[in-house]
Short mmCIF file of C-alpha atoms in Angstrom, two decimals:
data_model
loop_
_atom_site.label_atom_id
_atom_site.label_comp_id
_atom_site.label_asym_id
_atom_site.label_seq_id
_atom_site.Cartn_x
_atom_site.Cartn_y
_atom_site.Cartn_z
CA MET A 20 -16.87 25.98 16.41
CA ILE A 21 -13.79 24.29 16.33
CA LYS A 22 -12.30 24.14 20.03
CA GLY A 23 -8.71 22.24 19.63
CA LEU A 24 -7.26 19.03 18.16
CA ALA A 25 -8.79 16.22 20.59
CA ILE A 26 -7.12 12.82 18.68
CA ALA A 27 -4.26 12.75 17.07
CA THR A 28 -3.10 9.40 14.83
CA VAL A 29 0.54 7.50 15.47
CA TRP A 30 0.87 4.62 13.66
CA VAL A 31 2.35 1.71 15.36
CA LEU A 32 3.84 -1.45 14.34
CA ASP A 33 2.76 -2.99 17.60
CA GLN A 34 0.00 -2.02 19.70
CA ASP A 35 0.77 -3.86 22.64
CA ARG A 36 4.25 -3.07 22.59
CA ALA A 37 3.76 0.55 22.05
CA LYS A 38 1.19 1.06 25.07
CA GLU A 39 4.16 -0.31 27.44
CA PHE A 40 6.55 2.11 25.37
CA TYR A 41 3.89 5.36 26.03
CA THR A 42 2.96 4.61 29.12
CA GLU A 43 5.98 3.01 31.16
CA LYS A 44 9.12 4.61 29.39
CA LEU A 45 7.79 8.46 28.35
CA GLY A 46 5.14 7.95 31.31
CA MET A 47 1.79 9.00 29.50
CA GLU A 48 -1.55 7.05 30.83
CA VAL A 49 -3.66 4.98 29.02
CA ARG A 50 -7.25 6.52 28.26
CA THR A 51 -8.87 3.97 25.67
CA ASP A 52 -7.96 0.30 25.61
CA MET A 53 -10.87 -1.28 23.64
CA THR A 54 -12.11 -3.72 20.61
CA LEU A 55 -14.42 -2.08 18.72
CA GLY A 56 -17.31 -5.05 18.19
CA GLU A 57 -17.01 -8.67 18.23
CA GLY A 58 -13.38 -9.57 16.30
CA GLY A 59 -12.99 -5.47 15.85
CA MET A 60 -10.38 -2.56 15.45
CA ARG A 61 -8.61 -2.04 18.73
CA PHE A 62 -8.95 1.22 19.73
CA LEU A 63 -6.30 2.06 22.31
CA THR A 64 -5.28 6.24 23.06
CA VAL A 65 -2.82 7.45 25.74
CA GLY A 66 -2.33 11.05 26.75
CA ALA A 67 -0.10 13.39 28.93
CA LYS A 68 -1.18 13.26 32.64
CA ASP A 69 -1.46 17.06 32.98
CA GLN A 70 -3.72 17.61 28.88
CA PRO A 71 -6.89 15.05 29.82
CA GLU A 72 -8.05 17.26 26.54
CA VAL A 73 -5.21 15.70 23.88
CA MET A 74 -5.15 12.01 23.21
CA LEU A 75 -3.06 9.90 21.22
CA ALA A 76 -3.99 6.50 18.94
CA LEU A 77 -1.71 4.21 18.96
CA MET A 78 -3.07 2.81 15.57
CA VAL A 79 -1.76 -0.32 13.22
CA PRO A 80 -1.71 0.29 9.78
CA GLY A 81 -5.13 -1.69 8.38
CA ASP A 82 -6.92 -1.87 11.22
CA ALA A 83 -7.89 1.88 10.90
CA GLY A 84 -9.83 1.41 7.91
CA THR A 85 -7.04 1.46 5.66
CA ASP A 86 -6.51 -0.21 2.45
CA ALA A 87 -3.87 -3.34 2.28
CA GLU A 88 -2.02 -0.46 -0.62
CA SER A 89 -2.22 2.08 1.85
CA ALA A 90 -1.21 0.34 5.13
CA GLU A 91 1.96 -1.18 3.60
CA ALA A 92 3.39 2.03 2.77
CA ILE A 93 2.31 3.39 5.84
CA ARG A 94 4.57 0.52 7.66
CA GLY A 95 7.11 1.51 5.44
CA LEU A 96 7.31 5.15 6.49
CA VAL A 97 6.89 4.13 10.30
CA GLY A 98 9.75 1.26 9.71
CA ARG A 99 12.12 3.55 8.11
CA GLY A 100 11.51 6.63 10.89
CA ALA A 101 9.69 9.08 7.99
CA LEU A 102 6.78 10.10 10.73
CA GLY A 103 7.29 12.08 13.55
CA ALA A 104 5.85 15.07 15.88
CA ALA A 105 6.58 17.45 18.54
CA LEU A 106 6.13 17.16 22.62
CA HIS A 107 6.77 20.02 24.79
CA THR A 108 7.99 19.97 27.92
CA ASP A 109 8.91 22.57 30.67
CA ASP A 110 12.29 21.18 31.67
CA VAL A 111 14.17 19.32 28.12
CA HIS A 112 17.83 18.76 30.48
CA GLY A 113 15.97 16.52 33.10
CA ASP A 114 13.49 14.91 30.74
CA TYR A 115 15.97 13.91 28.14
CA GLU A 116 18.16 12.43 31.18
CA ARG A 117 14.59 10.68 32.48
CA LEU A 118 13.70 8.73 29.58
CA LYS A 119 17.03 8.02 28.20
CA ALA A 120 18.10 5.84 31.60
CA ARG A 121 14.21 4.63 30.74
CA GLY A 122 15.90 3.03 27.69
CA VAL A 123 14.42 5.91 25.52
CA GLU A 124 16.46 5.94 22.22
CA PHE A 125 17.53 9.63 21.28
CA LEU A 126 18.93 10.41 17.83
CA GLN A 127 19.64 13.87 19.12
CA GLU A 128 20.67 15.18 22.98
CA PRO A 129 19.64 18.41 23.93
CA GLN A 130 20.45 21.28 21.44
CA GLU A 131 19.54 24.79 21.25
CA ARG A 132 17.65 25.70 18.44
CA PRO A 133 16.02 28.88 17.45
CA TYR A 134 12.69 27.84 18.99
CA GLY A 135 13.81 26.68 22.28
CA THR A 136 15.86 23.71 23.23
CA GLU A 137 15.28 20.18 21.90
CA ALA A 138 15.86 16.48 21.93
CA ILE A 139 15.00 14.12 19.06
CA PHE A 140 13.58 10.30 19.90
CA ARG A 141 12.02 7.10 18.30
CA ASP A 142 9.32 5.50 20.03
CA ASP A 143 9.63 1.60 19.61
CA SER A 144 7.77 1.29 16.15
CA GLY A 145 10.49 3.95 14.49
CA ASN A 146 8.55 7.59 14.35
CA TRP A 147 10.56 10.37 15.50
CA PHE A 148 9.48 12.62 17.88
CA SER A 149 11.20 16.02 19.08
CA LEU A 150 10.98 16.85 22.89
CA THR A 151 11.14 20.68 23.25
CA GLN A 152 11.19 23.27 25.87
CA GLN A 153 10.13 26.27 23.82
CA ARG A 154 12.00 29.40 24.01
CA GLU A 155 10.08 32.62 25.46
CA GLY A 156 9.83 35.49 23.95
CA GLU A 157 11.01 35.87 19.86
CA LEU A 158 12.73 33.19 17.82
CA ASP A 159 16.86 33.54 18.20
CA LEU A 160 17.84 33.63 14.80
CA GLY A 161 21.72 33.60 15.43
CA LYS A 162 20.76 29.66 16.71
CA ASP A 163 21.00 26.75 14.32
CA TRP A 164 17.79 25.43 12.99
CA GLY A 165 19.61 21.53 12.72
CA CYS A 166 17.64 21.14 9.60
#
């Protein structure tokens, strides 16, 4: 039986820069940093300290078995900020201030949404992330969705 998510891929343009961003700016920890075989693909994973069972694989397009055309398309999507994900926090306002002080580029300061309070930032490659403090209880449909 499937028990949950273990590793999710985040496409990045430079693994060294991404490692620095995700660890030094976002405060994640390195879980794996190894090269698979002689001259093979670098497998780099990071994760939130309080969630050891979930990792983000910071992968460069082309190194992960993608063909040249697909790798170029992925690089284009990343660079345009078309790819993203959501991260959970229990203090969106405090994390917003801490991350902003570390140089994280925010596209949106914390805003009230039907599902909670959300701030949006970009990583060093261009991926966007929703940093969300979930609302307790039901959706507040009186709030703007922000779309």
